[in-house]
mmCIF file of C-alpha atoms in Angstrom:
data_model
loop_
_atom_site.group_PDB
_atom_site.id
_atom_site.type_symbol
_atom_site.label_atom_id
_atom_site.label_comp_id
_atom_site.label_asym_id
_atom_site.label_seq_id
_atom_site.Cartn_x
_atom_site.Cartn_y
_atom_site.Cartn_z
ATOM 1 C CA MET A 142 83.773 97.857 97.579
ATOM 2 C CA VAL A 143 80.706 96.171 97.452
ATOM 3 C CA ASP A 144 78.068 95.419 94.865
ATOM 4 C CA ARG A 145 75.750 98.482 95.766
ATOM 5 C CA LEU A 146 78.105 100.318 92.965
ATOM 6 C CA SER A 147 76.322 97.856 90.642
ATOM 7 C CA ARG A 148 72.577 99.187 91.650
ATOM 8 C CA ARG A 149 73.347 102.380 91.873
ATOM 9 C CA ASP A 150 74.277 102.387 88.100
ATOM 10 C CA ARG A 151 71.058 101.280 86.968
ATOM 11 C CA HIS A 152 69.940 103.942 84.759
ATOM 12 C CA LEU A 153 73.241 104.228 83.177
ATOM 13 C CA ARG A 154 73.092 100.625 82.189
ATOM 14 C CA TYR A 155 69.204 101.031 80.837
ATOM 15 C CA ALA A 156 70.704 104.005 78.849
ATOM 16 C CA CYS A 157 73.509 101.850 77.661
ATOM 17 C CA LEU A 158 71.420 99.177 76.693
ATOM 18 C CA LEU A 159 68.642 101.361 74.797
ATOM 19 C CA LEU A 160 71.822 102.739 72.631
ATOM 20 C CA ILE A 161 72.506 98.889 71.629
ATOM 21 C CA ALA A 162 69.357 98.073 70.307
ATOM 22 C CA THR A 163 69.035 101.510 68.485
ATOM 23 C CA ILE A 164 72.429 100.465 66.768
ATOM 24 C CA GLY A 165 71.120 96.680 66.449
ATOM 25 C CA ALA A 166 67.759 98.097 65.000
ATOM 26 C CA ARG A 167 69.851 100.452 62.467
ATOM 27 C CA ALA A 168 71.857 97.788 61.363
ATOM 28 C CA ALA A 169 68.442 95.300 60.872
ATOM 29 C CA TYR A 170 66.929 98.331 58.787
ATOM 30 C CA ALA A 171 70.109 98.073 56.873
ATOM 31 C CA GLY A 172 70.011 94.545 55.727
ATOM 32 C CA VAL A 173 66.238 95.274 55.058
ATOM 33 C CA PHE A 174 65.645 98.645 53.573
ATOM 34 C CA GLU A 175 68.996 99.159 52.190
ATOM 35 C CA GLN A 176 70.447 96.755 49.748
ATOM 36 C CA ALA A 177 71.905 99.248 47.802
ATOM 37 C CA MET A 178 74.503 100.096 50.391
ATOM 38 C CA LEU A 179 75.141 96.899 51.003
ATOM 39 C CA ALA A 180 75.653 95.626 47.781
ATOM 40 C CA GLN A 181 79.390 96.336 48.202
ATOM 41 C CA TYR A 182 79.674 92.908 50.016
ATOM 42 C CA GLU A 183 80.002 90.025 47.628
ATOM 43 C CA ASN A 184 77.885 87.516 49.794
ATOM 44 C CA VAL A 185 75.194 89.715 52.354
ATOM 45 C CA PRO A 186 73.514 87.052 53.736
ATOM 46 C CA ARG A 187 76.916 85.855 55.418
ATOM 47 C CA TRP A 188 77.523 89.667 56.163
ATOM 48 C CA THR A 189 73.694 89.416 57.757
ATOM 49 C CA VAL A 190 75.239 86.133 59.302
ATOM 50 C CA GLU A 191 78.722 87.394 60.792
ATOM 51 C CA TRP A 192 76.673 90.710 61.357
ATOM 52 C CA SER A 193 74.218 88.972 63.923
ATOM 53 C CA ALA A 194 77.100 86.460 65.258
ATOM 54 C CA GLY A 195 79.173 89.777 66.523
ATOM 55 C CA TYR A 196 76.247 91.722 67.833
ATOM 56 C CA VAL A 197 74.575 88.536 70.080
ATOM 57 C CA CYS A 198 78.616 88.314 71.314
ATOM 58 C CA PHE A 199 78.357 91.806 72.307
ATOM 59 C CA VAL A 200 75.346 91.917 74.257
ATOM 60 C CA ALA A 201 75.715 88.584 76.193
ATOM 61 C CA ALA A 202 79.168 90.032 76.708
ATOM 62 C CA TYR A 203 77.449 93.507 78.237
ATOM 63 C CA LEU A 204 74.629 91.247 80.025
ATOM 64 C CA LEU A 205 77.298 88.798 81.603
ATOM 65 C CA ALA A 206 79.531 91.710 82.853
ATOM 66 C CA ALA A 207 76.608 94.096 84.379
ATOM 67 C CA ARG A 208 75.494 90.444 86.578
ATOM 68 C CA ASP A 209 78.976 89.904 87.107
ATOM 69 C CA GLY A 210 78.873 93.825 89.243
ATOM 70 C CA VAL A 211 80.795 96.871 88.673
ATOM 71 C CA GLY A 212 82.751 98.837 91.004
ATOM 72 C CA ARG A 213 86.395 96.682 90.698
ATOM 73 C CA LEU A 214 87.832 94.782 87.788
ATOM 74 C CA ARG A 215 87.939 91.034 88.498
ATOM 75 C CA PRO A 216 89.595 88.791 85.846
ATOM 76 C CA ALA A 217 86.611 87.170 84.435
ATOM 77 C CA GLN A 218 84.882 91.050 84.069
ATOM 78 C CA GLY A 219 88.240 91.577 82.301
ATOM 79 C CA CYS A 220 87.814 89.123 79.743
ATOM 80 C CA LEU A 221 83.287 90.218 79.466
ATOM 81 C CA LEU A 222 84.900 93.882 78.482
ATOM 82 C CA ALA A 223 87.771 92.376 75.927
ATOM 83 C CA VAL A 224 84.998 90.675 73.756
ATOM 84 C CA GLN A 225 83.050 93.804 74.069
ATOM 85 C CA SER A 226 85.690 95.450 72.699
ATOM 86 C CA LEU A 227 86.485 93.090 70.212
ATOM 87 C CA SER A 228 82.937 92.563 69.313
ATOM 88 C CA ALA A 229 82.542 96.223 68.413
ATOM 89 C CA LEU A 230 85.701 96.585 66.484
ATOM 90 C CA PHE A 231 84.137 93.916 64.735
ATOM 91 C CA LEU A 232 81.125 95.555 64.013
ATOM 92 C CA VAL A 233 82.146 98.476 62.954
ATOM 93 C CA TRP A 234 84.632 96.710 60.078
ATOM 94 C CA LEU A 235 81.671 95.031 58.727
ATOM 95 C CA TYR A 236 79.128 97.799 58.935
ATOM 96 C CA PRO A 237 81.430 100.728 58.933
ATOM 97 C CA SER A 238 79.320 103.676 60.614
ATOM 98 C CA PHE A 239 79.811 106.617 63.625
ATOM 99 C CA ILE A 240 76.348 104.972 65.077
ATOM 100 C CA VAL A 241 77.805 101.373 65.623
ATOM 101 C CA ALA A 242 81.579 103.288 66.877
ATOM 102 C CA CYS A 243 79.653 104.366 69.922
ATOM 103 C CA LEU A 244 79.394 100.347 71.142
ATOM 104 C CA LEU A 245 83.104 101.175 71.721
ATOM 105 C CA VAL A 246 81.534 104.437 73.991
ATOM 106 C CA VAL A 247 79.614 102.060 76.439
ATOM 107 C CA VAL A 248 82.732 99.659 76.743
ATOM 108 C CA CYS A 249 84.863 102.521 78.058
ATOM 109 C CA TRP A 250 82.333 103.796 80.425
ATOM 110 C CA GLN A 251 82.007 99.904 81.984
ATOM 111 C CA ILE A 252 86.171 99.789 81.877
ATOM 112 C CA ALA A 253 86.177 103.559 83.495
ATOM 113 C CA TRP A 254 83.367 102.290 86.050
ATOM 114 C CA SER A 255 85.479 99.381 87.099
ATOM 115 C CA ALA A 256 89.040 99.966 87.108
ATOM 116 C CA SER A 257 91.441 102.803 87.332
ATOM 117 C CA LEU A 258 91.275 105.912 85.331
ATOM 118 C CA ARG A 259 94.627 105.524 83.801
ATOM 119 C CA VAL A 260 93.371 101.743 82.727
ATOM 120 C CA ALA A 261 90.236 103.013 81.083
ATOM 121 C CA LEU A 262 92.252 105.712 79.407
ATOM 122 C CA VAL A 263 94.923 103.277 78.031
ATOM 123 C CA ALA A 264 91.438 100.839 76.298
ATOM 124 C CA ALA A 265 90.467 104.307 74.881
ATOM 125 C CA LEU A 266 93.600 104.363 73.229
ATOM 126 C CA LEU A 267 93.731 101.264 72.069
ATOM 127 C CA GLN A 268 90.063 100.970 70.844
ATOM 128 C CA SER A 269 90.734 104.535 68.846
ATOM 129 C CA ALA A 270 94.031 103.206 67.168
ATOM 130 C CA ALA A 271 92.219 100.040 65.928
ATOM 131 C CA LEU A 272 89.583 102.477 64.495
ATOM 132 C CA ALA A 273 92.563 104.278 62.949
ATOM 133 C CA ALA A 274 93.698 101.479 61.481
ATOM 134 C CA MET A 275 90.227 100.902 59.784
ATOM 135 C CA ASN A 276 87.742 103.100 57.881
ATOM 136 C CA CYS A 277 85.281 103.758 60.273
ATOM 137 C CA THR A 278 82.904 105.188 58.039
ATOM 138 C CA GLY A 279 83.111 103.467 54.558
ATOM 139 C CA GLU A 280 83.406 107.431 53.142
ATOM 140 C CA SER A 281 86.298 109.710 52.913
ATOM 141 C CA ASN A 282 89.503 110.035 54.759
ATOM 142 C CA TYR A 283 87.887 113.528 56.281
ATOM 143 C CA ILE A 284 84.491 111.744 57.407
ATOM 144 C CA SER A 285 86.926 109.023 58.659
ATOM 145 C CA LEU A 286 89.330 111.249 60.893
ATOM 146 C CA PHE A 287 86.031 113.400 62.213
ATOM 147 C CA VAL A 288 84.664 110.311 63.029
ATOM 148 C CA LEU A 289 87.640 108.934 64.702
ATOM 149 C CA PHE A 290 87.972 112.491 67.023
ATOM 150 C CA THR A 291 84.432 112.737 67.527
ATOM 151 C CA ASN A 292 84.277 108.870 69.151
ATOM 152 C CA GLY A 293 87.503 109.938 70.785
ATOM 153 C CA GLY A 294 85.568 112.513 72.649
ATOM 154 C CA PHE A 295 83.028 110.726 73.464
ATOM 155 C CA GLU A 296 84.894 108.411 75.067
ATOM 156 C CA LEU A 297 86.972 110.858 76.955
ATOM 157 C CA PHE A 298 83.626 112.268 78.258
ATOM 158 C CA ALA A 299 82.124 108.653 79.374
ATOM 159 C CA ILE A 300 85.789 107.977 81.338
ATOM 160 C CA SER A 301 85.803 110.964 83.097
ATOM 161 C CA ALA A 302 81.571 110.892 84.097
ATOM 162 C CA ALA A 303 82.358 106.845 84.891
ATOM 163 C CA ALA A 304 85.629 107.778 86.805
ATOM 164 C CA LEU A 305 83.668 110.770 88.830
ATOM 165 C CA ALA A 306 80.664 108.962 89.689
ATOM 166 C CA ARG A 307 83.047 106.044 91.022
ATOM 167 C CA ARG A 308 84.659 108.465 93.517
ATOM 168 C CA GLU A 309 81.562 109.995 94.459
ATOM 169 C CA ALA A 310 80.301 106.197 95.364
ATOM 170 C CA ILE A 311 83.431 105.064 96.881
ATOM 171 C CA ALA A 312 83.377 108.121 99.003
ATOM 172 C CA HIS A 313 79.798 107.445 99.899
ATOM 173 C CA ASP A 314 80.589 103.870 101.257
ATOM 174 C CA GLU A 315 83.172 104.376 102.896
ATOM 175 C CA LEU A 316 81.044 107.483 104.824
ATOM 176 C CA ALA A 317 78.067 104.703 105.514
ATOM 177 C CA ARG A 318 81.135 102.703 106.820
ATOM 178 C CA VAL A 319 82.245 104.744 109.426
ATOM 179 C CA ASN A 320 78.735 105.537 110.305
ATOM 180 C CA ALA A 321 78.395 102.635 111.053
ATOM 181 C CA GLU A 322 81.453 102.247 112.786
ATOM 182 C CA LEU A 323 80.144 105.392 115.417
ATOM 183 C CA LYS A 324 76.737 104.064 115.450
ATOM 184 C CA ALA A 325 78.289 100.653 116.638
ATOM 185 C CA ALA A 326 80.560 102.486 118.782
ATOM 186 C CA GLN A 327 77.674 104.856 120.553
ATOM 187 C CA ALA A 328 76.172 101.683 121.066
ATOM 188 C CA LEU A 329 78.792 100.398 123.166
ATOM 189 C CA MET A 330 79.356 103.166 125.216
ATOM 190 C CA THR A 331 75.772 104.089 125.637
ATOM 191 C CA GLU A 332 75.673 100.325 126.897
ATOM 192 C CA SER A 333 78.457 100.825 129.078
ATOM 193 C CA ALA A 334 77.499 104.286 130.876
ATOM 194 C CA ARG A 335 74.073 102.197 131.490
ATOM 195 C CA MET A 336 76.039 99.456 133.272
ATOM 196 C CA ALA A 337 78.407 101.823 134.995
ATOM 197 C CA GLU A 338 75.208 104.271 136.646
ATOM 198 C CA ARG A 339 74.134 101.037 137.604
ATOM 199 C CA LEU A 340 76.763 99.735 139.665
ATOM 200 C CA ARG A 341 77.278 103.439 141.157
ATOM 201 C CA ILE A 342 73.690 103.266 142.468
ATOM 202 C CA SER A 343 73.867 99.911 143.305
ATOM 203 C CA ARG A 344 77.355 101.090 145.788
ATOM 204 C CA ASP A 345 75.420 103.705 146.947
ATOM 205 C CA LEU A 346 72.723 101.818 148.212
ATOM 206 C CA HIS A 347 74.928 99.845 149.798
ATOM 207 C CA ASP A 348 77.623 102.319 151.191
ATOM 208 C CA ILE A 349 74.816 104.819 152.521
ATOM 209 C CA LEU A 350 71.606 103.558 152.797
ATOM 210 C CA GLY A 351 72.545 100.036 153.967
ATOM 211 C CA HIS A 352 74.584 101.193 156.405
ATOM 212 C CA SER A 353 72.209 103.540 157.574
ATOM 213 C CA LEU A 354 69.938 100.942 157.628
ATOM 214 C CA THR A 355 72.609 98.263 159.770
ATOM 215 C CA THR A 356 72.930 101.294 162.489
ATOM 216 C CA LEU A 357 69.406 101.633 162.864
ATOM 217 C CA THR A 358 68.740 98.290 163.101
ATOM 218 C CA ILE A 359 71.075 98.377 165.729
ATOM 219 C CA HIS A 360 69.889 100.433 167.800
ATOM 220 C CA LEU A 361 65.942 99.205 167.217
ATOM 221 C CA ASP A 362 67.641 96.227 168.771
ATOM 222 C CA VAL A 363 69.048 98.224 172.099
ATOM 223 C CA ALA A 364 66.026 99.842 172.318
ATOM 224 C CA SER A 365 63.855 96.793 172.504
ATOM 225 C CA ARG A 366 65.678 95.583 175.308
ATOM 226 C CA LEU A 367 65.753 99.115 177.351
ATOM 227 C CA ALA A 368 61.729 99.588 176.527
ATOM 228 C CA GLU A 369 58.984 98.857 179.065
ATOM 229 C CA GLY A 370 55.399 98.712 178.654
ATOM 230 C CA PRO A 371 53.392 99.699 175.816
ATOM 231 C CA ALA A 372 56.578 100.645 173.978
ATOM 232 C CA VAL A 373 58.024 97.681 174.012
ATOM 233 C CA GLU A 374 55.649 96.076 171.064
ATOM 234 C CA HIS A 375 56.129 99.331 169.203
ATOM 235 C CA VAL A 376 59.890 99.102 168.906
ATOM 236 C CA ALA A 377 59.729 95.464 168.163
ATOM 237 C CA CYS A 378 57.470 96.469 164.696
ATOM 238 C CA ALA A 379 59.899 99.271 163.925
ATOM 239 C CA ARG A 380 62.589 97.189 164.291
ATOM 240 C CA GLY A 381 61.149 94.295 162.020
ATOM 241 C CA VAL A 382 60.703 97.014 159.462
ATOM 242 C CA ALA A 383 64.042 98.067 159.366
ATOM 243 C CA ARG A 384 65.195 94.553 159.304
ATOM 244 C CA ALA A 385 63.053 93.578 155.991
ATOM 245 C CA LEU A 386 63.789 96.916 154.591
ATOM 246 C CA LEU A 387 67.719 96.445 154.768
ATOM 247 C CA ALA A 388 66.941 92.936 153.127
ATOM 248 C CA GLU A 389 65.512 94.368 150.537
ATOM 249 C CA VAL A 390 68.165 97.336 149.883
ATOM 250 C CA ARG A 391 70.783 94.135 149.701
ATOM 251 C CA ALA A 392 68.355 91.979 147.511
ATOM 252 C CA ILE A 393 68.164 95.360 145.142
ATOM 253 C CA VAL A 394 71.767 96.190 145.172
ATOM 254 C CA ASN A 395 72.474 92.557 144.645
ATOM 255 C CA ARG A 396 69.804 92.362 141.478
ATOM 256 C CA VAL A 397 71.329 95.661 139.897
ATOM 257 C CA ARG A 398 74.985 94.326 140.210
ATOM 258 C CA VAL A 399 74.321 91.431 138.053
ATOM 259 C CA GLU A 400 71.666 92.183 136.331
ATOM 260 C CA PRO A 401 73.041 91.293 132.476
ATOM 261 C CA ILE A 402 72.726 94.099 129.398
ATOM 262 C CA ASP A 403 70.125 94.642 127.088
ATOM 263 C CA LEU A 404 72.221 92.364 124.549
ATOM 264 C CA LYS A 405 69.411 91.864 121.712
ATOM 265 C CA ALA A 406 68.941 95.942 121.610
ATOM 266 C CA ALA A 407 72.815 96.293 121.224
ATOM 267 C CA LEU A 408 73.472 94.357 118.772
ATOM 268 C CA GLN A 409 70.305 95.601 116.812
ATOM 269 C CA ALA A 410 71.675 98.639 116.810
ATOM 270 C CA LEU A 411 74.897 97.367 116.096
ATOM 271 C CA THR A 412 73.914 96.343 112.951
ATOM 272 C CA GLU A 413 71.323 99.035 111.929
ATOM 273 C CA GLY A 414 73.825 101.454 110.765
ATOM 274 C CA ALA A 415 75.149 99.105 108.214
ATOM 275 C CA ILE A 416 74.089 100.584 105.162
ATOM 276 C CA GLY A 417 74.790 99.077 101.409
ATOM 277 C CA LEU A 418 74.906 95.459 103.488
ATOM 278 C CA GLY A 419 72.090 93.460 104.277
ATOM 279 C CA VAL A 420 72.386 91.584 107.646
ATOM 280 C CA ARG A 421 70.500 89.000 109.340
ATOM 281 C CA LEU A 422 70.225 88.589 112.958
ATOM 282 C CA ILE A 423 69.329 85.288 114.115
ATOM 283 C CA LEU A 424 68.548 85.459 117.396
ATOM 284 C CA PRO A 425 67.480 83.045 120.779
ATOM 285 C CA GLU A 426 64.814 84.297 123.014
ATOM 286 C CA ASP A 427 66.750 84.433 125.926
ATOM 287 C CA LEU A 428 69.785 86.487 125.018
ATOM 288 C CA SER A 429 69.691 88.944 127.494
ATOM 289 C CA ALA A 430 70.452 86.704 130.478
ATOM 290 C CA LEU A 431 74.231 86.520 129.376
ATOM 291 C CA ASP A 432 76.243 87.900 131.812
ATOM 292 C CA PRO A 433 78.161 91.420 131.283
ATOM 293 C CA ALA A 434 81.350 90.171 130.688
ATOM 294 C CA ARG A 435 80.193 87.043 127.803
ATOM 295 C CA ALA A 436 78.229 90.140 126.541
ATOM 296 C CA ASP A 437 80.238 92.413 125.515
ATOM 297 C CA ALA A 438 82.904 90.194 123.888
ATOM 298 C CA VAL A 439 79.489 88.993 121.873
ATOM 299 C CA LEU A 440 79.046 92.743 121.112
ATOM 300 C CA ARG A 441 82.776 93.689 119.937
ATOM 301 C CA CYS A 442 82.654 90.340 118.214
ATOM 302 C CA VAL A 443 79.859 91.381 116.296
ATOM 303 C CA GLN A 444 81.148 94.994 115.726
ATOM 304 C CA GLU A 445 84.595 93.755 114.178
ATOM 305 C CA ILE A 446 82.340 91.598 111.592
ATOM 306 C CA VAL A 447 80.001 94.336 110.338
ATOM 307 C CA THR A 448 83.494 96.384 109.923
ATOM 308 C CA ASN A 449 85.266 93.473 108.612
ATOM 309 C CA THR A 450 82.516 92.831 105.819
ATOM 310 C CA LEU A 451 82.005 96.123 105.151
ATOM 311 C CA ARG A 452 85.251 96.699 104.409
ATOM 312 C CA HIS A 453 86.611 93.571 102.789
ATOM 313 C CA ALA A 454 83.996 91.362 101.808
ATOM 314 C CA HIS A 455 82.539 92.972 99.003
ATOM 315 C CA ALA A 456 78.909 91.204 100.303
ATOM 316 C CA HIS A 457 75.561 91.910 99.755
ATOM 317 C CA GLU A 458 74.324 89.890 102.929
ATOM 318 C CA LEU A 459 75.848 89.073 106.610
ATOM 319 C CA VAL A 460 73.858 86.247 108.259
ATOM 320 C CA ILE A 461 75.021 86.635 112.124
ATOM 321 C CA GLU A 462 73.474 83.784 114.474
ATOM 322 C CA LEU A 463 73.446 83.353 117.998
ATOM 323 C CA GLU A 464 73.125 80.096 120.071
ATOM 324 C CA GLN A 465 72.789 78.953 123.666
ATOM 325 C CA MET A 466 73.390 75.131 124.706
ATOM 326 C CA ILE A 467 71.785 73.717 127.422
ATOM 327 C CA ASP A 468 75.179 74.083 129.795
ATOM 328 C CA GLY A 469 75.303 77.809 129.404
ATOM 329 C CA THR A 470 77.701 77.908 126.221
ATOM 330 C CA VAL A 471 76.852 80.844 123.977
ATOM 331 C CA ALA A 472 78.330 80.175 120.390
ATOM 332 C CA ILE A 473 78.641 82.998 117.820
ATOM 333 C CA SER A 474 78.789 81.988 113.895
ATOM 334 C CA ALA A 475 78.748 84.506 110.964
ATOM 335 C CA ARG A 476 78.700 84.196 106.858
ATOM 336 C CA ASP A 477 78.944 86.582 104.235
ATOM 337 C CA ASP A 478 78.231 86.395 100.317
ATOM 338 C CA GLY A 479 81.213 87.942 99.198
ATOM 339 C CA GLN A 480 84.187 87.162 97.280
ATOM 340 C CA GLY A 481 86.188 85.710 100.483
ATOM 341 C CA GLY A 482 89.906 84.297 99.350
ATOM 342 C CA GLN A 483 92.870 84.535 101.650
ATOM 343 C CA CYS A 484 92.790 85.572 105.127
ATOM 344 C CA VAL A 485 95.139 87.457 106.629
ATOM 345 C CA GLU A 486 94.229 88.048 110.921
ATOM 346 C CA GLY A 487 94.767 91.629 111.725
ATOM 347 C CA ARG A 488 94.465 92.976 114.878
ATOM 348 C CA GLY A 489 90.915 93.230 115.088
ATOM 349 C CA LEU A 490 90.332 89.229 114.542
ATOM 350 C CA ALA A 491 93.586 88.620 116.940
ATOM 351 C CA GLY A 492 91.607 90.837 119.956
ATOM 352 C CA MET A 493 88.608 89.246 118.832
ATOM 353 C CA ARG A 494 90.549 86.018 119.382
ATOM 354 C CA GLU A 495 92.007 86.917 122.490
ATOM 355 C CA ARG A 496 88.525 88.185 124.000
ATOM 356 C CA PHE A 497 87.022 85.042 123.575
ATOM 357 C CA GLU A 498 90.071 83.163 124.956
ATOM 358 C CA MET A 499 90.285 84.968 127.875
ATOM 359 C CA LEU A 500 87.041 83.700 128.847
ATOM 360 C CA GLY A 501 87.547 80.353 128.176
ATOM 361 C CA GLY A 502 85.953 79.879 124.458
ATOM 362 C CA THR A 503 87.820 79.445 121.194
ATOM 363 C CA LEU A 504 87.117 81.116 117.636
ATOM 364 C CA SER A 505 87.594 79.748 113.817
ATOM 365 C CA ILE A 506 87.930 81.557 111.507
ATOM 366 C CA ALA A 507 87.465 80.035 107.331
ATOM 367 C CA SER A 508 87.861 82.058 103.697
ATOM 368 C CA ARG A 509 88.072 80.743 100.718
ATOM 369 C CA GLN A 510 87.691 82.402 97.248
ATOM 370 C CA GLY A 511 84.411 82.803 95.867
ATOM 371 C CA GLN A 512 82.732 81.324 98.730
ATOM 372 C CA GLY A 513 83.193 84.150 101.164
ATOM 373 C CA PHE A 514 83.778 84.453 104.672
ATOM 374 C CA SER A 515 82.725 82.502 108.136
ATOM 375 C CA ILE A 516 83.437 82.885 111.552
ATOM 376 C CA ARG A 517 82.698 80.791 114.436
ATOM 377 C CA GLY A 518 83.030 81.183 118.189
ATOM 378 C CA ALA A 519 82.229 79.638 121.445
ATOM 379 C CA ILE A 520 82.622 81.113 125.355
ATOM 380 C CA PRO A 521 81.882 78.840 127.692
ATOM 381 C CA ALA A 522 79.287 79.481 131.098
ATOM 382 C CA ALA A 523 80.191 82.068 133.462
ATOM 383 C CA GLY A 524 82.048 80.310 136.141
ATOM 384 C CA ALA A 525 83.165 76.922 133.990
ATOM 385 C CA PHE A 526 86.621 78.511 133.606
ATOM 386 C CA SER A 527 89.133 79.633 135.898
#
């Protein structure tokens, strides 16, 4: 799942920031106006420094985790969440208060949004156990128990809400991916149908109209030899018109058969359906001059690249560039800003490579952890490979 999820939880993040800021303001108020309550601490200035350090540590870890993205629990984000949890428990230990304990609810929500429901429940249980081991309100055991169960209820509510939203987001992303694939398949089918219709029309023109005009020309040749008087001139004119019309029909048939597909429009249709993924196409102006075989290979390649990026890359942007060399070679390159990592060549990539190699081309794949995924291929000019 891509970091599109992190954009969808923007309002929840703002709500958490508001809660964090409120807790900080409450502690600052206590430090300034509730000196009697803090008199239990032997060294109030030291308490202030420790509280401030713990609070800054929590806020910094929260902001870094939000920037790192949600929707998947990576090691770096797991460490940041652990820092938040420990910082929150430290702040509760310094300032036993139900309000401060709400920081643990913020941590539980993030864990449930980034990891599985089981992991989130285990984390909530551990945090509740830590709260039970300390006097989380600084008052009677009854009040501490009440706060413990109340905080646990809030944590469970946050986990349930985050898990539900996460499942909805995953379903939405999957629907968007399937829709993009359907649009891509529709574009390919439309273009294939258009090509098939053009070929059918060219065959009909050649077989029916071409045959009739050829027969007419032959009869007019015979008539020109048999005609006498004023009719000779008219027969010769009709024979010239028939031959010119036959030549035009043959030219139209040849042009229809070799007319390239509108590759630029087909590529745009393929990439428009990639919801949540920014696809940037860099195309040469004369791209439409490709022959059908190479154009189909390029279309299939772009379709596979977009599909794989949506499924596996966790990327925000995909850049696809096509180049046409002086010798007629067509080169395609694609790169994304996803997570990268070890690449296992599946059926899609294997099929893509086979298409290129059948046309005499090559295909190379590169992927490194944290540096995204890239593909580069080239197909020689039509007729260059036999």
